[in-house]
Amino acid sequence: MTKSDFDLELGRHQNQIDSLSRSIDTLIKRIQKVETLERSDWKQESAVRTNTKSTSNPLNDPERTIIVSNLKQNQDEDILETATDLVRCLSDSASVVAALRLKSRLNGKPGLVKISFQSTEEKIEVLRRKRDLREVDVYKSVFLRSSKSHAERLIELNAKNHLKSNSQW
């Protein structure tokens, strides 16, 4: 391979990298725009909820929910109690408002568990301490992550697909 061939190949890869960088910048701007719009909508919704005193499903609020994966499933489990026990290992002050085990997508694997907290601060506290689960034998293989809204999941999926289609080098 001569130097000019190498320079041509390097230029092609540099163009692909620049294109990916621009795409990522665009996606970041879109995510920030969606997050800003969702936060303003959420603030308006919460004002309406407090004025009308209607209750909505706390599991639908990604600001206060987490997803737990690999949490063993028992035949006659009380998922709220199981979730409370898990959270108690990480924080004494965090209170579980609701919990739901989702249907498993893989045979032999337990379904994801969605846990809702009283406040965003409690959620953040639990997520900051999630590494402490490694020291508890029952929860060694359990993983926690922040819940995402439908829009965030779509943006993430779109970004992954875009990167896959552009990474053909």
PDB file of C-alpha atoms in Angstrom:
ATOM      1  CA  MET A   1       0.000   0.000   0.000  1.00  0.00           C
ATOM      2  CA  THR A   2       1.501   3.301  -1.062  1.00  0.00           C
ATOM      3  CA  LYS A   3       1.282   6.521   0.838  1.00  0.00           C
ATOM      4  CA  SER A   4      -1.315   7.979  -1.559  1.00  0.00           C
ATOM      5  CA  ASP A   5      -3.515   4.863  -1.173  1.00  0.00           C
ATOM      6  CA  PHE A   6      -3.189   5.153   2.582  1.00  0.00           C
ATOM      7  CA  ASP A   7      -4.095   8.868   2.451  1.00  0.00           C
ATOM      8  CA  LEU A   8      -7.172   8.108   0.330  1.00  0.00           C
ATOM      9  CA  GLU A   9      -8.325   5.389   2.723  1.00  0.00           C
ATOM     10  CA  LEU A  10      -7.683   7.653   5.710  1.00  0.00           C
ATOM     11  CA  GLY A  11      -9.697  10.436   4.037  1.00  0.00           C
ATOM     12  CA  ARG A  12     -12.650   8.101   3.471  1.00  0.00           C
ATOM     13  CA  HIS A  13     -12.645   7.019   7.095  1.00  0.00           C
ATOM     14  CA  GLN A  14     -12.298  10.615   8.251  1.00  0.00           C
ATOM     15  CA  ASN A  15     -15.382  11.548   6.202  1.00  0.00           C
ATOM     16  CA  GLN A  16     -17.336   8.697   7.793  1.00  0.00           C
ATOM     17  CA  ILE A  17     -16.216   9.792  11.261  1.00  0.00           C
ATOM     18  CA  ASP A  18     -17.222  13.387  10.537  1.00  0.00           C
ATOM     19  CA  SER A  19     -20.615  12.217   9.301  1.00  0.00           C
ATOM     20  CA  LEU A  20     -21.146  10.148  12.461  1.00  0.00           C
ATOM     21  CA  SER A  21     -20.098  13.082  14.609  1.00  0.00           C
ATOM     22  CA  ARG A  22     -22.616  15.378  12.908  1.00  0.00           C
ATOM     23  CA  SER A  23     -25.345  12.749  13.305  1.00  0.00           C
ATOM     24  CA  ILE A  24     -24.580  12.362  17.003  1.00  0.00           C
ATOM     25  CA  ASP A  25     -24.637  16.145  17.486  1.00  0.00           C
ATOM     26  CA  THR A  26     -28.030  16.302  15.773  1.00  0.00           C
ATOM     27  CA  LEU A  27     -29.378  13.473  17.932  1.00  0.00           C
ATOM     28  CA  ILE A  28     -28.122  15.152  21.110  1.00  0.00           C
ATOM     29  CA  LYS A  29     -29.902  18.357  20.139  1.00  0.00           C
ATOM     30  CA  ARG A  30     -33.105  16.411  19.435  1.00  0.00           C
ATOM     31  CA  ILE A  31     -32.894  14.617  22.799  1.00  0.00           C
ATOM     32  CA  GLN A  32     -32.394  17.901  24.628  1.00  0.00           C
ATOM     33  CA  LYS A  33     -35.383  19.395  22.812  1.00  0.00           C
ATOM     34  CA  VAL A  34     -37.584  16.390  23.694  1.00  0.00           C
ATOM     35  CA  GLU A  35     -36.422  16.439  27.322  1.00  0.00           C
ATOM     36  CA  THR A  36     -37.196  20.148  27.608  1.00  0.00           C
ATOM     37  CA  LEU A  37     -40.662  19.659  26.114  1.00  0.00           C
ATOM     38  CA  GLU A  38     -41.376  16.625  28.340  1.00  0.00           C
ATOM     39  CA  ARG A  39     -40.317  18.466  31.495  1.00  0.00           C
ATOM     40  CA  SER A  40     -42.588  21.403  30.724  1.00  0.00           C
ATOM     41  CA  ASP A  41     -45.454  19.001  29.938  1.00  0.00           C
ATOM     42  CA  TRP A  42     -44.782  17.073  33.152  1.00  0.00           C
ATOM     43  CA  LYS A  43     -44.829  20.269  35.221  1.00  0.00           C
ATOM     44  CA  GLN A  44     -48.161  21.225  33.670  1.00  0.00           C
ATOM     45  CA  GLU A  45     -49.547  17.723  34.298  1.00  0.00           C
ATOM     46  CA  SER A  46     -48.408  17.707  37.928  1.00  0.00           C
ATOM     47  CA  ALA A  47     -50.071  21.068  38.482  1.00  0.00           C
ATOM     48  CA  VAL A  48     -53.291  19.679  37.052  1.00  0.00           C
ATOM     49  CA  ARG A  49     -53.018  16.552  39.244  1.00  0.00           C
ATOM     50  CA  THR A  50     -52.645  18.552  42.427  1.00  0.00           C
ATOM     51  CA  ASN A  51     -55.503  20.866  41.493  1.00  0.00           C
ATOM     52  CA  THR A  52     -57.886  18.087  40.511  1.00  0.00           C
ATOM     53  CA  LYS A  53     -56.616  15.612  43.132  1.00  0.00           C
ATOM     54  CA  SER A  54     -56.758  12.786  40.630  1.00  0.00           C
ATOM     55  CA  THR A  55     -54.244  10.006  40.910  1.00  0.00           C
ATOM     56  CA  SER A  56     -52.301   8.611  37.996  1.00  0.00           C
ATOM     57  CA  ASN A  57     -50.172   5.509  37.774  1.00  0.00           C
ATOM     58  CA  PRO A  58     -46.812   6.295  39.446  1.00  0.00           C
ATOM     59  CA  LEU A  59     -45.130   3.652  37.282  1.00  0.00           C
ATOM     60  CA  ASN A  60     -45.705   5.833  34.211  1.00  0.00           C
ATOM     61  CA  ASP A  61     -43.389   8.591  35.486  1.00  0.00           C
ATOM     62  CA  PRO A  62     -39.818   7.874  34.271  1.00  0.00           C
ATOM     63  CA  GLU A  63     -38.518  10.662  36.520  1.00  0.00           C
ATOM     64  CA  ARG A  64     -39.318   8.529  39.583  1.00  0.00           C
ATOM     65  CA  THR A  65     -39.004   4.958  38.294  1.00  0.00           C
ATOM     66  CA  ILE A  66     -36.217   2.452  37.860  1.00  0.00           C
ATOM     67  CA  ILE A  67     -35.953  -0.848  36.024  1.00  0.00           C
ATOM     68  CA  VAL A  68     -34.590  -3.906  37.809  1.00  0.00           C
ATOM     69  CA  SER A  69     -33.318  -6.814  35.749  1.00  0.00           C
ATOM     70  CA  ASN A  70     -32.404 -10.331  36.796  1.00  0.00           C
ATOM     71  CA  LEU A  71     -34.433 -10.229  40.034  1.00  0.00           C
ATOM     72  CA  LYS A  72     -35.413 -13.835  40.786  1.00  0.00           C
ATOM     73  CA  GLN A  73     -39.106 -14.596  40.536  1.00  0.00           C
ATOM     74  CA  ASN A  74     -40.970 -16.753  43.059  1.00  0.00           C
ATOM     75  CA  GLN A  75     -44.265 -18.543  42.491  1.00  0.00           C
ATOM     76  CA  ASP A  76     -46.281 -16.627  45.080  1.00  0.00           C
ATOM     77  CA  GLU A  77     -44.250 -13.441  45.289  1.00  0.00           C
ATOM     78  CA  ASP A  78     -45.549 -10.127  46.520  1.00  0.00           C
ATOM     79  CA  ILE A  79     -43.653  -7.888  44.096  1.00  0.00           C
ATOM     80  CA  LEU A  80     -44.157  -4.779  46.224  1.00  0.00           C
ATOM     81  CA  GLU A  81     -42.595  -6.522  49.220  1.00  0.00           C
ATOM     82  CA  THR A  82     -39.760  -7.921  47.091  1.00  0.00           C
ATOM     83  CA  ALA A  83     -39.054  -4.458  45.662  1.00  0.00           C
ATOM     84  CA  THR A  84     -39.139  -2.880  49.127  1.00  0.00           C
ATOM     85  CA  ASP A  85     -36.629  -5.461  50.426  1.00  0.00           C
ATOM     86  CA  LEU A  86     -34.296  -4.745  47.510  1.00  0.00           C
ATOM     87  CA  VAL A  87     -34.497  -0.966  48.013  1.00  0.00           C
ATOM     88  CA  ARG A  88     -34.006  -1.328  51.770  1.00  0.00           C
ATOM     89  CA  CYS A  89     -30.576  -2.861  51.056  1.00  0.00           C
ATOM     90  CA  LEU A  90     -29.590   0.422  49.393  1.00  0.00           C
ATOM     91  CA  SER A  91     -31.440   3.133  51.303  1.00  0.00           C
ATOM     92  CA  ASP A  92     -33.432   3.285  54.528  1.00  0.00           C
ATOM     93  CA  SER A  93     -35.077   6.568  53.560  1.00  0.00           C
ATOM     94  CA  ALA A  94     -36.348   5.622  50.074  1.00  0.00           C
ATOM     95  CA  SER A  95     -39.952   4.463  49.948  1.00  0.00           C
ATOM     96  CA  VAL A  96     -41.370   2.271  47.192  1.00  0.00           C
ATOM     97  CA  VAL A  97     -44.711   3.615  45.968  1.00  0.00           C
ATOM     98  CA  ALA A  98     -45.481   0.921  43.399  1.00  0.00           C
ATOM     99  CA  ALA A  99     -43.859  -2.082  41.768  1.00  0.00           C
ATOM    100  CA  LEU A 100     -44.739  -4.237  38.790  1.00  0.00           C
ATOM    101  CA  ARG A 101     -43.120  -7.296  37.263  1.00  0.00           C
ATOM    102  CA  LEU A 102     -43.256  -7.149  33.474  1.00  0.00           C
ATOM    103  CA  LYS A 103     -43.724 -10.215  31.308  1.00  0.00           C
ATOM    104  CA  SER A 104     -40.478 -12.023  30.505  1.00  0.00           C
ATOM    105  CA  ARG A 105     -39.301 -11.814  26.912  1.00  0.00           C
ATOM    106  CA  LEU A 106     -36.875 -14.734  27.212  1.00  0.00           C
ATOM    107  CA  ASN A 107     -37.635 -18.271  28.380  1.00  0.00           C
ATOM    108  CA  GLY A 108     -35.996 -19.049  31.680  1.00  0.00           C
ATOM    109  CA  LYS A 109     -35.260 -15.397  32.509  1.00  0.00           C
ATOM    110  CA  PRO A 110     -37.343 -13.453  35.050  1.00  0.00           C
ATOM    111  CA  GLY A 111     -39.264 -10.454  33.764  1.00  0.00           C
ATOM    112  CA  LEU A 112     -38.077  -6.914  34.416  1.00  0.00           C
ATOM    113  CA  VAL A 113     -39.375  -5.172  37.533  1.00  0.00           C
ATOM    114  CA  LYS A 114     -40.443  -1.545  37.418  1.00  0.00           C
ATOM    115  CA  ILE A 115     -40.223   0.307  40.757  1.00  0.00           C
ATOM    116  CA  SER A 116     -41.617   3.772  41.470  1.00  0.00           C
ATOM    117  CA  PHE A 117     -40.418   6.030  44.287  1.00  0.00           C
ATOM    118  CA  GLN A 118     -42.008   8.879  46.206  1.00  0.00           C
ATOM    119  CA  SER A 119     -39.554  11.405  44.719  1.00  0.00           C
ATOM    120  CA  THR A 120     -36.827  11.787  42.130  1.00  0.00           C
ATOM    121  CA  GLU A 121     -34.275  12.330  44.919  1.00  0.00           C
ATOM    122  CA  GLU A 122     -35.042   8.877  46.343  1.00  0.00           C
ATOM    123  CA  LYS A 123     -34.606   7.339  42.907  1.00  0.00           C
ATOM    124  CA  ILE A 124     -31.254   9.075  42.439  1.00  0.00           C
ATOM    125  CA  GLU A 125     -30.079   7.977  45.892  1.00  0.00           C
ATOM    126  CA  VAL A 126     -30.913   4.336  45.129  1.00  0.00           C
ATOM    127  CA  LEU A 127     -29.218   4.473  41.715  1.00  0.00           C
ATOM    128  CA  ARG A 128     -26.079   6.013  43.241  1.00  0.00           C
ATOM    129  CA  ARG A 129     -25.825   3.103  45.666  1.00  0.00           C
ATOM    130  CA  LYS A 130     -26.686   0.335  43.207  1.00  0.00           C
ATOM    131  CA  ARG A 131     -23.139  -1.072  43.270  1.00  0.00           C
ATOM    132  CA  ASP A 132     -23.682  -2.016  46.912  1.00  0.00           C
ATOM    133  CA  LEU A 133     -25.944  -4.836  45.685  1.00  0.00           C
ATOM    134  CA  ARG A 134     -22.819  -6.787  44.690  1.00  0.00           C
ATOM    135  CA  GLU A 135     -22.119  -7.317  48.395  1.00  0.00           C
ATOM    136  CA  VAL A 136     -25.572  -8.819  49.102  1.00  0.00           C
ATOM    137  CA  ASP A 137     -25.614 -12.509  48.111  1.00  0.00           C
ATOM    138  CA  VAL A 138     -29.283 -12.537  47.104  1.00  0.00           C
ATOM    139  CA  TYR A 139     -28.863  -9.541  44.762  1.00  0.00           C
ATOM    140  CA  LYS A 140     -25.365 -10.138  43.315  1.00  0.00           C
ATOM    141  CA  SER A 141     -26.646 -10.606  39.775  1.00  0.00           C
ATOM    142  CA  VAL A 142     -29.379  -7.944  39.944  1.00  0.00           C
ATOM    143  CA  PHE A 143     -28.958  -4.775  37.864  1.00  0.00           C
ATOM    144  CA  LEU A 144     -30.666  -1.393  38.254  1.00  0.00           C
ATOM    145  CA  ARG A 145     -31.064   1.355  35.676  1.00  0.00           C
ATOM    146  CA  SER A 146     -33.131   4.467  35.268  1.00  0.00           C
ATOM    147  CA  SER A 147     -36.436   4.132  33.490  1.00  0.00           C
ATOM    148  CA  LYS A 148     -36.832   5.882  30.139  1.00  0.00           C
ATOM    149  CA  SER A 149     -39.821   7.475  28.512  1.00  0.00           C
ATOM    150  CA  HIS A 150     -41.165   6.127  25.234  1.00  0.00           C
ATOM    151  CA  ALA A 151     -39.619   9.077  23.357  1.00  0.00           C
ATOM    152  CA  GLU A 152     -36.199   8.428  24.902  1.00  0.00           C
ATOM    153  CA  ARG A 153     -36.350   4.743  23.964  1.00  0.00           C
ATOM    154  CA  LEU A 154     -37.270   5.634  20.369  1.00  0.00           C
ATOM    155  CA  ILE A 155     -34.446   8.167  20.101  1.00  0.00           C
ATOM    156  CA  GLU A 156     -31.961   5.638  21.490  1.00  0.00           C
ATOM    157  CA  LEU A 157     -33.145   2.944  19.083  1.00  0.00           C
ATOM    158  CA  ASN A 158     -32.961   5.395  16.167  1.00  0.00           C
ATOM    159  CA  ALA A 159     -29.411   6.414  17.155  1.00  0.00           C
ATOM    160  CA  LYS A 160     -28.281   2.770  17.403  1.00  0.00           C
ATOM    161  CA  ASN A 161     -29.756   1.952  13.998  1.00  0.00           C
ATOM    162  CA  HIS A 162     -28.199   5.068  12.484  1.00  0.00           C
ATOM    163  CA  LEU A 163     -24.767   4.190  13.874  1.00  0.00           C
ATOM    164  CA  LYS A 164     -25.080   0.597  12.638  1.00  0.00           C
ATOM    165  CA  SER A 165     -25.946   1.750   9.121  1.00  0.00           C
ATOM    166  CA  ASN A 166     -23.062   4.242   9.036  1.00  0.00           C
ATOM    167  CA  SER A 167     -20.408   1.932  10.489  1.00  0.00           C
ATOM    168  CA  GLN A 168     -19.800  -0.133   7.380  1.00  0.00           C
ATOM    169  CA  TRP A 169     -16.040   0.192   7.356  1.00  0.00           C
TER     170      TRP A 169
END
